[in-house]
mmCIF file with all atom_site columns, C-alpha atoms in Angstrom:
data_model
loop_
_atom_site.group_PDB
_atom_site.id
_atom_site.type_symbol
_atom_site.label_atom_id
_atom_site.label_alt_id
_atom_site.label_comp_id
_atom_site.label_asym_id
_atom_site.label_entity_id
_atom_site.label_seq_id
_atom_site.pdbx_PDB_ins_code
_atom_site.Cartn_x
_atom_site.Cartn_y
_atom_site.Cartn_z
_atom_site.occupancy
_atom_site.B_iso_or_equiv
_atom_site.pdbx_formal_charge
_atom_site.auth_seq_id
_atom_site.auth_comp_id
_atom_site.auth_asym_id
_atom_site.auth_atom_id
_atom_site.pdbx_PDB_model_num
ATOM 1   C CA . MET A 1 1   ? 116.080 -78.660 49.425 1.00 49.00 ? 1   MET A CA 1
ATOM 2   C CA . PHE A 1 2   ? 113.296 -77.315 47.198 1.00 52.00 ? 2   PHE A CA 1
ATOM 3   C CA . ILE A 1 3   ? 115.718 -76.641 44.346 1.00 57.00 ? 3   ILE A CA 1
ATOM 4   C CA . ASP A 1 4   ? 116.482 -80.374 44.089 1.00 60.00 ? 4   ASP A CA 1
ATOM 5   C CA . PHE A 1 5   ? 112.836 -81.021 43.361 1.00 62.00 ? 5   PHE A CA 1
ATOM 6   C CA . TYR A 1 6   ? 111.945 -78.219 40.915 1.00 65.00 ? 6   TYR A CA 1
ATOM 7   C CA . ALA A 1 7   ? 111.662 -80.635 38.024 1.00 71.00 ? 7   ALA A CA 1
ATOM 8   C CA . ASN A 1 8   ? 109.162 -82.779 39.930 1.00 75.00 ? 8   ASN A CA 1
ATOM 9   C CA . PHE A 1 9   ? 107.076 -79.777 40.980 1.00 76.00 ? 9   PHE A CA 1
ATOM 10  C CA . ASP A 1 10  ? 107.082 -78.447 37.425 1.00 79.00 ? 10  ASP A CA 1
ATOM 11  C CA . ARG A 1 11  ? 106.102 -81.830 36.026 1.00 79.00 ? 11  ARG A CA 1
ATOM 12  C CA . ILE A 1 12  ? 103.196 -82.128 38.473 1.00 81.00 ? 12  ILE A CA 1
ATOM 13  C CA . LEU A 1 13  ? 101.979 -78.528 38.588 1.00 81.00 ? 13  LEU A CA 1
ATOM 14  C CA . LEU A 1 14  ? 102.294 -77.792 34.870 1.00 83.00 ? 14  LEU A CA 1
ATOM 15  C CA . SER A 1 15  ? 100.670 -81.018 33.687 1.00 85.00 ? 15  SER A CA 1
ATOM 16  C CA . ASP A 1 16  ? 97.089  -80.664 32.426 1.00 85.00 ? 16  ASP A CA 1
ATOM 17  C CA . ASN A 1 17  ? 96.095  -83.958 33.992 1.00 82.00 ? 17  ASN A CA 1
ATOM 18  C CA . SER A 1 18  ? 98.124  -85.381 36.878 1.00 84.00 ? 18  SER A CA 1
ATOM 19  C CA . ILE A 1 19  ? 97.383  -88.222 39.265 1.00 85.00 ? 19  ILE A CA 1
ATOM 20  C CA . TRP A 1 20  ? 97.994  -85.666 42.036 1.00 84.00 ? 20  TRP A CA 1
ATOM 21  C CA . PHE A 1 21  ? 94.872  -83.751 40.918 1.00 85.00 ? 21  PHE A CA 1
ATOM 22  C CA . GLY A 1 22  ? 92.520  -86.604 41.845 1.00 88.00 ? 22  GLY A CA 1
ATOM 23  C CA . GLY A 1 23  ? 90.915  -86.899 38.407 1.00 89.00 ? 23  GLY A CA 1
ATOM 24  C CA . LYS A 1 24  ? 90.349  -83.153 38.021 1.00 90.00 ? 24  LYS A CA 1
ATOM 25  C CA . MET A 1 25  ? 91.949  -80.927 35.401 1.00 90.00 ? 25  MET A CA 1
ATOM 26  C CA . ARG A 1 26  ? 94.768  -78.586 36.421 1.00 88.00 ? 26  ARG A CA 1
ATOM 27  C CA . ASP A 1 27  ? 92.942  -75.370 35.464 1.00 90.00 ? 27  ASP A CA 1
ATOM 28  C CA . ASP A 1 28  ? 89.887  -76.436 37.492 1.00 91.00 ? 28  ASP A CA 1
ATOM 29  C CA . ILE A 1 29  ? 92.091  -77.108 40.537 1.00 89.00 ? 29  ILE A CA 1
ATOM 30  C CA . TYR A 1 30  ? 93.811  -73.720 40.160 1.00 89.00 ? 30  TYR A CA 1
ATOM 31  C CA . LYS A 1 31  ? 90.471  -71.891 39.777 1.00 92.00 ? 31  LYS A CA 1
ATOM 32  C CA . GLN A 1 32  ? 89.065  -73.658 42.847 1.00 92.00 ? 32  GLN A CA 1
ATOM 33  C CA . THR A 1 33  ? 92.191  -72.804 44.859 1.00 90.00 ? 33  THR A CA 1
ATOM 34  C CA . ALA A 1 34  ? 92.122  -69.140 43.804 1.00 91.00 ? 34  ALA A CA 1
ATOM 35  C CA . ALA A 1 35  ? 88.402  -68.844 44.589 1.00 92.00 ? 35  ALA A CA 1
ATOM 36  C CA . HIS A 1 36  ? 88.946  -70.373 48.029 1.00 92.00 ? 36  HIS A CA 1
ATOM 37  C CA . ALA A 1 37  ? 91.895  -68.069 48.777 1.00 89.00 ? 37  ALA A CA 1
ATOM 38  C CA . LEU A 1 38  ? 89.919  -64.984 47.745 1.00 90.00 ? 38  LEU A CA 1
ATOM 39  C CA . ASP A 1 39  ? 86.986  -66.057 49.923 1.00 90.00 ? 39  ASP A CA 1
ATOM 40  C CA . VAL A 1 40  ? 89.027  -66.079 53.148 1.00 85.00 ? 40  VAL A CA 1
ATOM 41  C CA . GLN A 1 41  ? 88.462  -63.037 55.331 1.00 84.00 ? 41  GLN A CA 1
ATOM 42  C CA . PRO A 1 42  ? 91.652  -61.380 56.595 1.00 79.00 ? 42  PRO A CA 1
ATOM 43  C CA . ARG A 1 43  ? 92.347  -61.693 60.303 1.00 77.00 ? 43  ARG A CA 1
ATOM 44  C CA . LYS A 1 44  ? 93.650  -59.013 62.599 1.00 76.00 ? 44  LYS A CA 1
ATOM 45  C CA . TRP A 1 45  ? 97.324  -59.020 63.484 1.00 71.00 ? 45  TRP A CA 1
ATOM 46  C CA . LYS A 1 46  ? 98.236  -61.408 66.332 1.00 70.00 ? 46  LYS A CA 1
ATOM 47  C CA . GLU A 1 47  ? 95.323  -63.776 65.674 1.00 67.00 ? 47  GLU A CA 1
ATOM 48  C CA . VAL A 1 48  ? 97.499  -66.104 63.595 1.00 68.00 ? 48  VAL A CA 1
ATOM 49  C CA . GLN A 1 49  ? 101.053 -64.718 63.543 1.00 66.00 ? 49  GLN A CA 1
ATOM 50  C CA . LYS A 1 50  ? 103.739 -66.557 65.451 1.00 63.00 ? 50  LYS A CA 1
ATOM 51  C CA . ILE A 1 51  ? 107.420 -65.947 65.936 1.00 62.00 ? 51  ILE A CA 1
ATOM 52  C CA . GLY A 1 52  ? 109.227 -68.692 64.073 1.00 59.00 ? 52  GLY A CA 1
ATOM 53  C CA . ASN A 1 53  ? 107.993 -72.009 62.724 1.00 57.00 ? 53  ASN A CA 1
ATOM 54  C CA . ARG A 1 54  ? 109.428 -75.098 61.073 1.00 57.00 ? 54  ARG A CA 1
ATOM 55  C CA . ALA A 1 55  ? 110.843 -72.881 58.319 1.00 57.00 ? 55  ALA A CA 1
ATOM 56  C CA . THR A 1 56  ? 112.345 -70.148 60.486 1.00 59.00 ? 56  THR A CA 1
ATOM 57  C CA . ILE A 1 57  ? 114.926 -68.284 58.454 1.00 57.00 ? 57  ILE A CA 1
ATOM 58  C CA . HIS A 1 58  ? 118.082 -69.404 60.244 1.00 55.00 ? 58  HIS A CA 1
ATOM 59  C CA . GLN A 1 59  ? 117.400 -73.129 60.139 1.00 64.00 ? 59  GLN A CA 1
ATOM 60  C CA . GLY A 1 60  ? 119.309 -75.584 57.983 1.00 68.00 ? 60  GLY A CA 1
ATOM 61  C CA . GLN A 1 61  ? 118.528 -79.137 56.954 1.00 71.00 ? 61  GLN A CA 1
ATOM 62  C CA . ILE A 1 62  ? 120.287 -82.428 56.429 1.00 76.00 ? 62  ILE A CA 1
ATOM 63  C CA . TYR A 1 63  ? 118.533 -84.727 53.982 1.00 77.00 ? 63  TYR A CA 1
ATOM 64  C CA . ARG A 1 64  ? 119.150 -87.437 51.424 1.00 81.00 ? 64  ARG A CA 1
ATOM 65  C CA . SER A 1 65  ? 119.094 -86.533 47.728 1.00 81.00 ? 65  SER A CA 1
ATOM 66  C CA . GLY A 1 66  ? 120.504 -88.231 44.666 1.00 83.00 ? 66  GLY A CA 1
ATOM 67  C CA . GLY A 1 67  ? 121.627 -91.188 46.763 1.00 86.00 ? 67  GLY A CA 1
ATOM 68  C CA . ARG A 1 68  ? 123.770 -89.104 49.112 1.00 86.00 ? 68  ARG A CA 1
ATOM 69  C CA . ASP A 1 69  ? 123.464 -87.093 52.304 1.00 84.00 ? 69  ASP A CA 1
ATOM 70  C CA . THR A 1 70  ? 123.452 -83.359 51.676 1.00 78.00 ? 70  THR A CA 1
ATOM 71  C CA . THR A 1 71  ? 122.802 -80.220 53.644 1.00 73.00 ? 71  THR A CA 1
ATOM 72  C CA . PHE A 1 72  ? 122.130 -76.532 53.337 1.00 70.00 ? 72  PHE A CA 1
ATOM 73  C CA . MET A 1 73  ? 121.974 -73.502 55.555 1.00 67.00 ? 73  MET A CA 1
ATOM 74  C CA . PRO A 1 74  ? 121.214 -69.869 54.921 1.00 66.00 ? 74  PRO A CA 1
ATOM 75  C CA . SER A 1 75  ? 124.221 -67.618 54.551 1.00 71.00 ? 75  SER A CA 1
ATOM 76  C CA . PHE A 1 76  ? 122.350 -64.322 54.789 1.00 75.00 ? 76  PHE A CA 1
ATOM 77  C CA . ARG A 1 77  ? 120.653 -63.360 58.019 1.00 79.00 ? 77  ARG A CA 1
ATOM 78  C CA . THR A 1 78  ? 118.540 -60.230 58.361 1.00 83.00 ? 78  THR A CA 1
ATOM 79  C CA . VAL A 1 79  ? 116.692 -58.774 61.334 1.00 86.00 ? 79  VAL A CA 1
ATOM 80  C CA . THR A 1 80  ? 114.237 -55.950 60.856 1.00 89.00 ? 80  THR A CA 1
ATOM 81  C CA . ASP A 1 81  ? 111.549 -53.950 62.584 1.00 89.00 ? 81  ASP A CA 1
ATOM 82  C CA . MET A 1 82  ? 109.047 -53.195 59.833 1.00 86.00 ? 82  MET A CA 1
ATOM 83  C CA . ASP A 1 83  ? 108.230 -49.885 61.532 1.00 89.00 ? 83  ASP A CA 1
ATOM 84  C CA . LYS A 1 84  ? 111.726 -48.526 60.839 1.00 90.00 ? 84  LYS A CA 1
ATOM 85  C CA . GLU A 1 85  ? 113.631 -47.789 57.645 1.00 89.00 ? 85  GLU A CA 1
ATOM 86  C CA . GLU A 1 86  ? 116.603 -49.911 58.603 1.00 92.00 ? 86  GLU A CA 1
ATOM 87  C CA . TYR A 1 87  ? 117.645 -53.505 59.048 1.00 93.00 ? 87  TYR A CA 1
ATOM 88  C CA . PHE A 1 88  ? 120.532 -55.466 60.470 1.00 93.00 ? 88  PHE A CA 1
ATOM 89  C CA . SER A 1 89  ? 122.331 -58.081 58.412 1.00 90.00 ? 89  SER A CA 1
ATOM 90  C CA . VAL A 1 90  ? 125.254 -60.450 58.368 1.00 88.00 ? 90  VAL A CA 1
ATOM 91  C CA . LEU A 1 91  ? 126.478 -62.528 55.431 1.00 84.00 ? 91  LEU A CA 1
ATOM 92  C CA . ALA A 1 92  ? 128.319 -65.576 56.738 1.00 78.00 ? 92  ALA A CA 1
ATOM 93  C CA . GLY A 1 93  ? 129.610 -66.632 53.367 1.00 74.00 ? 93  GLY A CA 1
ATOM 94  C CA . GLY A 1 94  ? 130.934 -63.211 52.502 1.00 78.00 ? 94  GLY A CA 1
ATOM 95  C CA . PRO A 1 95  ? 130.244 -61.335 49.276 1.00 81.00 ? 95  PRO A CA 1
ATOM 96  C CA . SER A 1 96  ? 132.103 -63.837 47.071 1.00 79.00 ? 96  SER A CA 1
ATOM 97  C CA . ASP A 1 97  ? 131.070 -67.341 46.040 1.00 73.00 ? 97  ASP A CA 1
ATOM 98  C CA . ARG A 1 98  ? 134.670 -68.197 45.059 1.00 80.00 ? 98  ARG A CA 1
ATOM 99  C CA . ARG A 1 99  ? 136.082 -70.707 47.548 1.00 80.00 ? 99  ARG A CA 1
ATOM 100 C CA . PHE A 1 100 ? 139.619 -69.291 47.547 1.00 88.00 ? 100 PHE A CA 1
ATOM 101 C CA . SER A 1 101 ? 138.657 -65.618 47.577 1.00 88.00 ? 101 SER A CA 1
ATOM 102 C CA . LYS A 1 102 ? 139.633 -63.683 50.704 1.00 90.00 ? 102 LYS A CA 1
ATOM 103 C CA . TRP A 1 103 ? 135.999 -62.502 50.745 1.00 88.00 ? 103 TRP A CA 1
ATOM 104 C CA . TYR A 1 104 ? 134.531 -66.047 50.710 1.00 85.00 ? 104 TYR A CA 1
ATOM 105 C CA . CYS A 1 105 ? 133.916 -66.195 54.473 1.00 85.00 ? 105 CYS A CA 1
ATOM 106 C CA . SER A 1 106 ? 134.905 -62.674 55.464 1.00 88.00 ? 106 SER A CA 1
ATOM 107 C CA . ASP A 1 107 ? 131.808 -62.164 57.625 1.00 87.00 ? 107 ASP A CA 1
ATOM 108 C CA . LEU A 1 108 ? 131.878 -65.570 59.330 1.00 86.00 ? 108 LEU A CA 1
ATOM 109 C CA . ASP A 1 109 ? 133.248 -64.298 62.647 1.00 89.00 ? 109 ASP A CA 1
ATOM 110 C CA . ASN A 1 110 ? 130.450 -61.716 62.780 1.00 89.00 ? 110 ASN A CA 1
ATOM 111 C CA . TRP A 1 111 ? 127.886 -64.442 61.999 1.00 84.00 ? 111 TRP A CA 1
ATOM 112 C CA . ILE A 1 112 ? 129.170 -66.671 64.805 1.00 86.00 ? 112 ILE A CA 1
ATOM 113 C CA . ALA A 1 113 ? 129.333 -63.800 67.323 1.00 90.00 ? 113 ALA A CA 1
ATOM 114 C CA . GLY A 1 114 ? 125.903 -62.451 66.368 1.00 86.00 ? 114 GLY A CA 1
ATOM 115 C CA . ARG A 1 115 ? 127.297 -59.089 65.247 1.00 90.00 ? 115 ARG A CA 1
ATOM 116 C CA . TYR A 1 116 ? 125.204 -57.378 62.590 1.00 91.00 ? 116 TYR A CA 1
ATOM 117 C CA . LYS A 1 117 ? 125.718 -54.441 60.235 1.00 92.00 ? 117 LYS A CA 1
ATOM 118 C CA . LEU A 1 118 ? 123.113 -51.688 60.365 1.00 94.00 ? 118 LEU A CA 1
ATOM 119 C CA . ILE A 1 119 ? 121.769 -50.974 56.871 1.00 92.00 ? 119 ILE A CA 1
ATOM 120 C CA . THR A 1 120 ? 119.860 -47.746 56.261 1.00 92.00 ? 120 THR A CA 1
ATOM 121 C CA . PRO A 1 121 ? 118.688 -46.047 53.063 1.00 89.00 ? 121 PRO A CA 1
ATOM 122 C CA . ASP A 1 122 ? 120.571 -43.108 51.620 1.00 88.00 ? 122 ASP A CA 1
ATOM 123 C CA . PRO A 1 123 ? 118.726 -39.989 52.863 1.00 86.00 ? 123 PRO A CA 1
ATOM 124 C CA . ASN A 1 124 ? 119.082 -38.475 49.375 1.00 88.00 ? 124 ASN A CA 1
ATOM 125 C CA . GLN A 1 125 ? 117.496 -41.489 47.700 1.00 83.00 ? 125 GLN A CA 1
ATOM 126 C CA . THR A 1 126 ? 114.173 -40.941 45.936 1.00 83.00 ? 126 THR A CA 1
ATOM 127 C CA . LYS A 1 127 ? 111.284 -42.404 47.933 1.00 78.00 ? 127 LYS A CA 1
ATOM 128 C CA . TYR A 1 128 ? 108.407 -44.037 46.090 1.00 77.00 ? 128 TYR A CA 1
ATOM 129 C CA . SER A 1 129 ? 104.907 -44.421 47.447 1.00 70.00 ? 129 SER A CA 1
ATOM 130 C CA . PHE A 1 130 ? 103.193 -47.783 46.999 1.00 66.00 ? 130 PHE A CA 1
ATOM 131 C CA . LYS A 1 131 ? 99.722  -46.440 47.752 1.00 60.00 ? 131 LYS A CA 1
#
């Protein structure tokens, strides 16, 4: 849904002076927002985290855009435990975006049945530290 509105977001957020800014200049709003974000003290895990929300990964939407009803849904689902170097995935649409390709919906049965592929890194792959 967001992609349909990029132009509007760009027009509003990149404008120096927008009615959405309540009479303030864009740079002042951005500075105020950044200062506020940097002033927030981090909370310990489990104080604010929840499983799922209105934008949980597997949700889709039906909405009206350009005078017509339209919809979307995610085609890639991933499940991971951040403590392990692995994840499970399924790609409902398959690896091809070509409607008549045999690979277009090759993983759909797995998606429907909840069967996932286990993805792990190559043990010979170079590991990089982010510290």
